mmCIF file of C-alpha atoms in Angstrom:
data_model
loop_
_atom_site.group_PDB
_atom_site.id
_atom_site.type_symbol
_atom_site.label_atom_id
_atom_site.label_comp_id
_atom_site.label_asym_id
_atom_site.label_seq_id
_atom_site.Cartn_x
_atom_site.Cartn_y
_atom_site.Cartn_z
ATOM 1 C CA MET A 30 0.000 0.000 0.000
ATOM 2 C CA THR A 31 1.438 3.409 -0.971
ATOM 3 C CA TYR A 32 1.555 6.277 1.527
ATOM 4 C CA SER A 33 -1.217 8.106 -0.312
ATOM 5 C CA GLU A 34 -3.364 4.963 -0.180
ATOM 6 C CA LYS A 35 -2.703 4.764 3.564
ATOM 7 C CA LEU A 36 -4.001 8.321 3.959
ATOM 8 C CA LYS A 37 -7.327 7.167 2.481
ATOM 9 C CA ASP A 38 -7.581 4.286 4.946
ATOM 10 C CA PRO A 39 -10.517 4.621 7.386
ATOM 11 C CA ARG A 40 -8.135 4.167 10.335
ATOM 12 C CA TRP A 41 -6.161 7.237 9.260
ATOM 13 C CA GLN A 42 -9.317 9.221 8.456
ATOM 14 C CA LYS A 43 -10.639 8.557 11.965
ATOM 15 C CA LYS A 44 -7.312 9.553 13.559
ATOM 16 C CA ARG A 45 -7.088 12.660 11.342
ATOM 17 C CA LEU A 46 -10.558 13.815 12.396
ATOM 18 C CA LYS A 47 -9.674 13.270 16.054
ATOM 19 C CA ILE A 48 -6.590 15.525 15.721
ATOM 20 C CA LEU A 49 -8.489 18.196 13.776
ATOM 21 C CA GLN A 50 -11.142 18.242 16.510
ATOM 22 C CA ARG A 51 -8.506 18.393 19.248
ATOM 23 C CA ASP A 52 -6.879 21.390 17.531
ATOM 24 C CA LYS A 53 -10.272 23.010 16.876
ATOM 25 C CA PHE A 54 -9.800 22.870 13.090
ATOM 26 C CA THR A 55 -7.073 25.530 13.407
ATOM 27 C CA CYS A 56 -3.462 25.604 12.238
ATOM 28 C CA THR A 57 -1.305 25.269 15.336
ATOM 29 C CA LEU A 58 1.342 27.609 13.866
ATOM 30 C CA CYS A 59 -0.553 30.524 12.301
ATOM 31 C CA ASN A 60 -4.096 30.004 13.670
ATOM 32 C CA ASP A 61 -5.571 29.881 10.144
ATOM 33 C CA THR A 62 -9.015 28.301 9.953
ATOM 34 C CA LYS A 63 -9.837 29.042 6.305
ATOM 35 C CA THR A 64 -7.054 27.253 4.392
ATOM 36 C CA GLU A 65 -6.953 23.495 3.738
ATOM 37 C CA LEU A 66 -5.697 21.749 6.870
ATOM 38 C CA HIS A 67 -3.205 18.893 7.005
ATOM 39 C CA ILE A 68 -2.062 16.652 9.823
ATOM 40 C CA ASN A 69 1.702 16.749 10.247
ATOM 41 C CA HIS A 70 3.610 13.848 11.773
ATOM 42 C CA LEU A 71 6.336 15.074 14.126
ATOM 43 C CA LYS A 72 7.707 11.516 14.164
ATOM 44 C CA TYR A 73 6.881 8.730 11.754
ATOM 45 C CA THR A 74 5.713 5.291 12.834
ATOM 46 C CA LYS A 75 5.176 2.254 10.663
ATOM 47 C CA GLU A 76 1.566 3.212 9.908
ATOM 48 C CA PRO A 77 0.214 6.793 10.006
ATOM 49 C CA TRP A 78 -2.759 5.799 12.186
ATOM 50 C CA ASP A 79 -0.449 4.225 14.789
ATOM 51 C CA ALA A 80 1.216 7.553 15.632
ATOM 52 C CA PRO A 81 0.597 8.780 19.183
ATOM 53 C CA ASP A 82 -1.662 11.835 19.245
ATOM 54 C CA ASP A 83 1.186 13.886 20.759
ATOM 55 C CA ASP A 84 3.227 13.270 17.586
ATOM 56 C CA LEU A 85 0.548 14.826 15.343
ATOM 57 C CA GLU A 86 -0.317 18.470 14.756
ATOM 58 C CA THR A 87 -2.774 20.365 12.581
ATOM 59 C CA LEU A 88 -1.161 22.689 10.052
ATOM 60 C CA CYS A 89 -2.575 24.699 7.168
ATOM 61 C CA LYS A 90 -1.176 23.633 3.813
ATOM 62 C CA HIS A 91 1.133 26.690 3.741
ATOM 63 C CA CYS A 92 2.681 26.050 7.167
ATOM 64 C CA HIS A 93 2.962 22.336 6.354
ATOM 65 C CA LEU A 94 4.890 23.094 3.162
ATOM 66 C CA LEU A 95 7.054 25.664 4.937
ATOM 67 C CA LYS A 96 7.836 23.307 7.806
ATOM 68 C CA HIS A 97 8.945 20.545 5.440
ATOM 69 C CA SER A 98 11.024 22.927 3.341
ATOM 70 C CA LEU A 99 12.945 23.971 6.476
ATOM 71 C CA GLU A 100 13.770 20.391 7.464
#
């Protein structure tokens, strides 16, 4: 299964929704609520849905791109 297929998996979709709700559907860096939101993994595990909640953060697509470009 490719990574993009894994992101369509119901287990990831459930985890993603949980993190978005926890972060109040707001980017944790810039507080944007209007732009497309992504879930960023601070650490990667074998499967995206197995990541501890503390290793996941909500980012708008701009902050997500910026964060990865700085790594």
